[in-house]
Each structure stands twice: as C-alpha cells, then as structure tokens.
Short mmCIF file of C-alpha atoms in Angstrom, two decimals:
data_model
loop_
_atom_site.label_atom_id
_atom_site.label_comp_id
_atom_site.label_asym_id
_atom_site.label_seq_id
_atom_site.Cartn_x
_atom_site.Cartn_y
_atom_site.Cartn_z
CA MET A 1 -54.74 -44.90 -3.63
CA MET A 2 -53.85 -41.51 -5.13
CA LYS A 3 -52.75 -40.22 -1.70
CA LYS A 4 -50.46 -43.23 -1.26
CA LEU A 5 -48.91 -42.71 -4.70
CA THR A 6 -48.41 -39.02 -3.97
CA ALA A 7 -46.71 -39.83 -0.67
CA LEU A 8 -44.42 -42.40 -2.31
CA LEU A 9 -43.51 -39.92 -5.05
CA LEU A 10 -42.68 -37.28 -2.44
CA ILE A 11 -40.44 -39.71 -0.55
CA ALA A 12 -38.65 -40.66 -3.78
CA LEU A 13 -38.06 -37.01 -4.63
CA LEU A 14 -36.68 -36.34 -1.15
CA MET A 15 -34.31 -39.29 -1.48
CA MET A 16 -33.10 -38.04 -4.86
CA THR A 17 -32.55 -34.59 -3.37
CA CYS A 18 -30.46 -36.04 -0.55
CA VAL A 19 -28.30 -38.03 -2.96
CA THR A 20 -27.77 -35.02 -5.20
CA ALA A 21 -26.85 -32.80 -2.28
CA GLY A 22 -24.30 -35.34 -1.08
CA ALA A 23 -22.72 -35.52 -4.55
CA ASP A 24 -22.56 -31.73 -4.80
CA ASP A 25 -20.74 -31.56 -1.46
CA LEU A 26 -17.84 -33.65 -2.79
CA ILE A 27 -15.07 -31.30 -3.91
CA THR A 28 -12.80 -32.61 -6.67
CA VAL A 29 -9.11 -31.71 -6.57
CA THR A 30 -6.68 -32.67 -9.33
CA LEU A 31 -2.98 -32.38 -8.48
CA SER A 32 -0.44 -31.45 -11.14
CA ASP A 33 2.98 -29.83 -11.31
CA GLU A 34 1.63 -27.69 -14.15
CA GLY A 35 -1.22 -26.31 -12.05
CA MET A 36 -3.96 -27.51 -9.71
CA SER A 37 -7.59 -27.96 -10.64
CA PHE A 38 -10.40 -27.38 -8.15
CA ALA A 39 -13.61 -25.41 -7.86
CA ALA A 40 -13.34 -21.80 -6.74
CA GLU A 41 -14.47 -20.68 -3.29
CA THR A 42 -14.29 -24.18 -1.79
CA GLY A 43 -11.83 -23.58 1.02
CA ILE A 44 -8.81 -24.53 -1.07
CA THR A 45 -5.80 -22.48 -2.01
CA ALA A 46 -2.77 -23.43 -4.07
CA GLU A 47 0.64 -21.81 -3.90
CA GLY A 48 3.16 -23.47 -6.14
CA SER A 49 2.90 -27.20 -5.43
CA VAL A 50 1.32 -26.79 -1.97
CA VAL A 51 -2.45 -27.28 -1.71
CA THR A 52 -4.02 -25.97 1.51
CA ILE A 53 -7.51 -26.94 2.69
CA THR A 54 -9.08 -24.53 5.19
CA ARG A 55 -12.69 -25.74 5.43
CA PRO A 56 -14.28 -28.98 6.64
CA GLY A 57 -15.70 -31.21 3.92
CA GLU A 58 -15.05 -34.14 1.61
CA TYR A 59 -12.35 -33.79 -1.02
CA LEU A 60 -11.78 -36.28 -3.85
CA VAL A 61 -8.10 -36.02 -4.73
CA SER A 62 -6.19 -37.46 -7.68
CA GLY A 63 -3.03 -36.65 -9.62
CA THR A 64 0.72 -36.27 -9.10
CA LEU A 65 3.08 -33.82 -7.42
CA THR A 66 6.80 -34.46 -7.87
CA ASP A 67 7.65 -32.05 -5.06
CA GLY A 68 4.63 -30.79 -3.15
CA ARG A 69 2.14 -31.53 -0.42
CA ILE A 70 -1.41 -31.29 0.85
CA VAL A 71 -1.90 -29.19 3.98
CA ILE A 72 -5.05 -29.25 6.11
CA ASP A 73 -5.33 -26.19 8.35
CA CYS A 74 -8.95 -25.61 9.48
CA GLU A 75 -9.88 -22.99 12.04
CA ILE A 76 -13.53 -24.01 11.58
CA GLU A 77 -14.44 -27.11 13.56
CA GLY A 78 -15.50 -30.05 11.42
CA LYS A 79 -14.18 -33.24 9.86
CA VAL A 80 -12.05 -33.16 6.73
CA THR A 81 -12.06 -36.28 4.54
CA LEU A 82 -9.46 -36.76 1.85
CA GLN A 83 -10.60 -39.41 -0.61
CA LEU A 84 -7.40 -40.52 -2.33
CA ASN A 85 -8.12 -41.77 -5.84
CA GLY A 86 -4.80 -42.34 -7.58
CA VAL A 87 -2.58 -39.88 -5.71
CA ASN A 88 1.20 -39.80 -6.09
CA ILE A 89 2.96 -37.16 -3.96
CA THR A 90 6.64 -36.71 -3.22
CA SER A 91 7.72 -33.98 -0.81
CA THR A 92 11.46 -33.50 -0.64
CA ASN A 93 11.70 -31.74 2.72
CA GLY A 94 8.45 -32.37 4.64
CA PRO A 95 5.19 -34.32 4.85
CA ALA A 96 3.32 -35.30 1.72
CA ILE A 97 0.14 -34.79 3.79
CA HIS A 98 0.45 -32.33 6.69
CA ILE A 99 -2.54 -31.94 9.01
CA VAL A 100 -1.81 -28.79 10.99
CA LYS A 101 -5.27 -28.36 12.51
CA CYS A 102 -8.47 -30.36 12.03
CA SER A 103 -10.95 -30.87 14.85
CA PRO A 104 -12.46 -33.32 15.64
CA ARG A 105 -10.44 -35.42 13.17
CA ALA A 106 -9.08 -35.85 9.70
CA VAL A 107 -9.91 -38.91 7.58
CA ILE A 108 -7.86 -40.34 4.74
CA SER A 109 -10.14 -42.60 2.71
CA LEU A 110 -8.63 -44.91 0.08
CA VAL A 111 -11.05 -45.14 -2.83
CA ASP A 112 -11.87 -48.72 -3.87
CA ALA A 113 -9.20 -50.22 -6.18
CA SER A 114 -7.18 -46.98 -6.18
CA VAL A 115 -3.38 -47.04 -5.94
CA ASN A 116 -1.80 -44.21 -3.95
CA ARG A 117 1.80 -43.41 -3.05
CA LEU A 118 3.21 -40.84 -0.60
CA GLU A 119 6.91 -40.21 -0.09
CA ASN A 120 9.30 -37.68 1.45
CA GLY A 121 13.01 -36.99 1.14
CA SER A 122 15.92 -37.38 3.50
CA GLU A 123 16.45 -33.66 4.22
CA LEU A 124 13.43 -32.67 6.33
CA VAL A 125 12.84 -29.13 7.57
CA LEU A 126 11.91 -29.54 11.26
CA ASP A 127 10.96 -27.21 14.12
CA ALA A 128 12.38 -27.21 17.66
CA ASP A 129 10.28 -30.29 18.51
CA GLU A 130 11.69 -32.14 15.48
CA GLU A 131 8.33 -31.90 13.71
CA PRO A 132 6.71 -32.51 11.27
CA ASN A 133 8.56 -35.82 11.11
CA GLY A 134 6.32 -38.13 9.08
CA VAL A 135 5.29 -38.63 5.47
CA ILE A 136 1.76 -38.27 6.83
CA PHE A 137 1.85 -36.01 9.89
CA SER A 138 -1.21 -34.96 11.90
CA LYS A 139 -1.44 -32.78 15.00
CA ASP A 140 -5.02 -34.02 15.56
CA ASP A 141 -6.85 -37.36 15.45
CA LEU A 142 -6.40 -39.24 12.19
CA THR A 143 -8.39 -42.13 10.70
CA ILE A 144 -7.37 -44.13 7.63
CA SER A 145 -10.00 -46.28 5.92
CA GLY A 146 -11.14 -47.59 2.54
CA GLN A 147 -10.48 -50.48 0.17
CA GLY A 148 -7.67 -48.93 -1.87
CA THR A 149 -3.89 -49.27 -1.68
CA LEU A 150 -1.54 -46.84 0.06
CA THR A 151 2.26 -46.97 -0.01
CA VAL A 152 4.12 -44.67 2.38
CA LYS A 153 7.89 -44.34 2.06
CA ALA A 154 9.90 -42.15 4.43
CA GLY A 155 13.30 -40.92 3.36
CA ALA A 156 13.94 -39.84 6.95
CA MET A 157 12.39 -40.42 10.39
CA ASP A 158 8.80 -41.77 10.55
CA GLY A 159 6.07 -42.99 8.20
CA ILE A 160 2.54 -42.22 9.50
CA VAL A 161 2.30 -40.00 12.60
CA SER A 162 -0.56 -38.61 14.68
CA LYS A 163 0.07 -36.53 17.79
CA ASP A 164 -3.35 -37.70 19.07
CA ASP A 165 -5.23 -40.92 18.19
CA LEU A 166 -4.37 -42.86 15.04
CA CYS A 167 -7.01 -45.29 13.80
CA ILE A 168 -6.65 -47.64 10.81
CA LYS A 169 -9.90 -49.35 9.83
CA ASP A 170 -8.95 -51.06 6.58
CA GLY A 171 -7.00 -50.71 3.37
CA ASN A 172 -3.93 -52.30 1.84
CA ILE A 173 -1.20 -50.22 3.49
CA THR A 174 2.58 -50.51 3.20
CA VAL A 175 4.84 -48.27 5.29
CA THR A 176 8.63 -48.09 5.14
CA ALA A 177 10.58 -45.78 7.46
CA PRO A 178 14.14 -45.54 8.79
CA ARG A 179 12.81 -44.80 12.28
CA HIS A 180 9.22 -45.64 13.38
CA ALA A 181 6.66 -46.83 10.82
CA ILE A 182 3.27 -46.04 12.44
CA ARG A 183 3.04 -43.77 15.47
CA GLY A 184 0.07 -42.38 17.40
CA LYS A 185 0.97 -40.47 20.53
CA ASP A 186 -2.30 -41.10 22.38
CA SER A 187 -3.12 -44.42 20.71
CA VAL A 188 -2.74 -46.69 17.70
CA GLU A 189 -5.96 -48.57 16.94
CA ILE A 190 -6.21 -51.07 14.09
CA SER A 191 -9.45 -52.90 13.29
CA GLY A 192 -8.81 -54.24 9.78
CA GLY A 193 -6.82 -54.09 6.59
CA VAL A 194 -3.66 -55.67 5.26
CA ILE A 195 -0.76 -53.71 6.75
CA THR A 196 2.93 -54.27 6.05
CA VAL A 197 5.54 -52.16 7.83
CA THR A 198 9.31 -52.06 7.65
CA ALA A 199 10.97 -49.89 10.29
CA GLY A 200 14.52 -49.22 11.36
CA LYS A 201 13.25 -48.89 14.92
CA ASP A 202 9.67 -49.52 16.16
CA GLY A 203 6.90 -50.89 13.97
CA LEU A 204 3.84 -49.56 15.84
CA ARG A 205 4.40 -47.02 18.59
CA SER A 206 2.28 -45.07 21.13
CA THR A 207 4.17 -42.75 23.44
CA ASN A 208 1.85 -40.79 25.76
CA LYS A 209 2.88 -41.59 29.32
CA THR A 210 1.13 -38.65 31.04
CA LYS A 211 -2.48 -39.91 30.65
CA THR A 212 -3.81 -43.16 32.08
CA ASP A 213 -6.20 -43.58 29.13
CA ALA A 214 -3.54 -42.97 26.47
CA GLY A 215 -0.30 -44.47 25.29
CA PHE A 216 -1.88 -47.76 24.19
CA ILE A 217 -2.10 -50.02 21.15
CA SER A 218 -5.35 -51.84 20.30
CA ILE A 219 -5.53 -54.36 17.44
CA THR A 220 -8.89 -56.04 16.86
CA GLY A 221 -8.56 -57.21 13.26
CA GLY A 222 -6.51 -57.22 10.11
CA GLU A 223 -3.42 -58.94 8.76
CA ILE A 224 -0.29 -57.18 9.95
CA THR A 225 3.32 -57.92 9.05
CA ILE A 226 6.00 -56.04 10.98
CA ARG A 227 9.67 -56.07 10.07
CA CYS A 228 11.58 -53.91 12.55
CA GLY A 229 14.96 -53.19 14.03
CA ASP A 230 13.64 -52.57 17.53
CA ASP A 231 10.20 -53.21 19.09
CA ALA A 232 7.36 -54.44 16.91
CA LEU A 233 4.80 -52.96 19.33
CA SER A 234 5.99 -50.14 21.58
CA TYR A 235 3.52 -48.65 24.10
CA GLU A 236 3.34 -46.96 27.49
CA THR A 237 0.15 -48.25 29.15
CA ALA A 238 -1.44 -51.26 27.44
CA CYS A 239 -1.53 -53.45 24.35
CA ASP A 240 -4.68 -55.40 23.50
CA ILE A 241 -4.77 -57.83 20.58
CA SER A 242 -7.69 -59.93 19.38
CA GLY A 243 -8.98 -61.17 16.04
CA ALA A 244 -5.84 -60.25 14.09
CA VAL A 245 -3.07 -62.14 12.35
CA ILE A 246 0.31 -60.60 13.19
CA THR A 247 3.69 -61.67 11.81
CA ILE A 248 6.79 -60.13 13.37
CA VAL A 249 10.36 -60.24 12.05
CA GLN A 250 12.93 -58.48 14.22
CA THR A 251 15.93 -57.71 12.08
CA GLY A 252 18.27 -55.86 14.44
CA MET A 253 19.38 -52.29 13.80
CA ASP A 254 22.21 -53.23 11.49
CA ASP A 255 20.26 -55.69 9.33
#
C-alpha cells in the first residue's frame, strides 16, 4: 500500500512540474506607446514602437500601439505562437504583424473572449515585389486559431496574407480590405470559426500556379460571409467545400 501511495505521489509531483514548466515558458508582452514591458533575455527587442521576436516560443501579448507593429524574425527553427489577449495595433505604413521568418510556422491564437484589432494606413512602404502588403503579412506558413475576436482593417491593399499556407481553425474574424481580404499563396484552409470579409476585389484567394499541390482553397467548416467586388473564391488548382455555411454577396467594383 505504501509503495502504491509513493508511486501516486511521484506521478502527481511530475504532473505539477510539467504544468509549472509550461506556465514558465509563456512570455508576457505588454504593448504601450510609453514603453514595452517584457522579461529580459527572452528573444524580444523593442525599438520605438516596433517589437521584434527572434526566438521560438509562446508569447502572451496585450496592450495598444497607435503606430507600431510586431515583427517575428527567427533564424532558429521552431514555432512562434502569439496569444493575442486584448491587442490593438495600428501601423500607418506597414503590417501590424509582420512575420519575416518563422519555420515551420507562426500561430496567432485568439485568447478566449478577448477582443483584438489590427489596422494599417493607406500609405504603405513596399519593396520591389509590392510587399509587405497586408495588415497581417507572413512569408511562412501561418495558422490562426482560438475563441477570441479579431478585426483586421486594411487602409490599402490586402487584409491577411501568407506567402505559403494560411490556415484558419476558428475564431470570430472580420477582415476589411480594399483589395483582397484573405490570401494564402500556396493554400487557404478554413476548418471553423465565424468569418466575415469585405473586399474590393477577391474575398479568399490562393495564387500559386507553379505547383500541382498548391494554389487551392479548402473549406471544411465554419460560417463564412463574403462581400466582394470580384471573386468570392479565387484559386488556381482546386476548391473543396464541405461542412461549411457560406454566404456570398458580389457587390461590383464600384459598389
């Protein structure tokens, strides 16, 4: 009997250790125009109103920037998760969240019941490829998940952009953009959530025409409302829809 109790106590202690370690790994970042708050030596730097993350990990982010952004630029391979917990970011001339490098993927997780807003201005600073051209812009795979709310408003060009695969698992997401609302070059995959998009051109768009296993849209769940001036679903190779409720209103470019 004593051996069994000892074994159970050891298991309980191990479980408590695992939980504590997981909590300690969560890095808290508070955004503010008056100065950022985050733990030292955690792979984060701040210069003015630009916060740059250079290490894989989980980051719990809250607060407001009236003209700033979050940049993810990781040379070390590993997933970066941004847990948005009441984030309000406006970036006048570029992305509010700019994922320069993050392999294998970046994750934006919407904390339960949180309300988050990302916005950019109409005068974007772009390179020769007209990038970065989204309020959320990722050069690598991007996943959006969670039970919170996210509003994305583009003052110019696109709303949410990934140059690889873009996956939306859930969340209450509203995207407004003068050009394309949600764009994943290799794919756009939606499996849940309540998603409302308003786009001057395409609602959902996947553009890779050089790979046979890319350039597709896959929707397997969720409630999606698309108001667009051009195509609701624009793709190069395939579009598969099942288990979703989709409402489409085509307005015309001048509407």
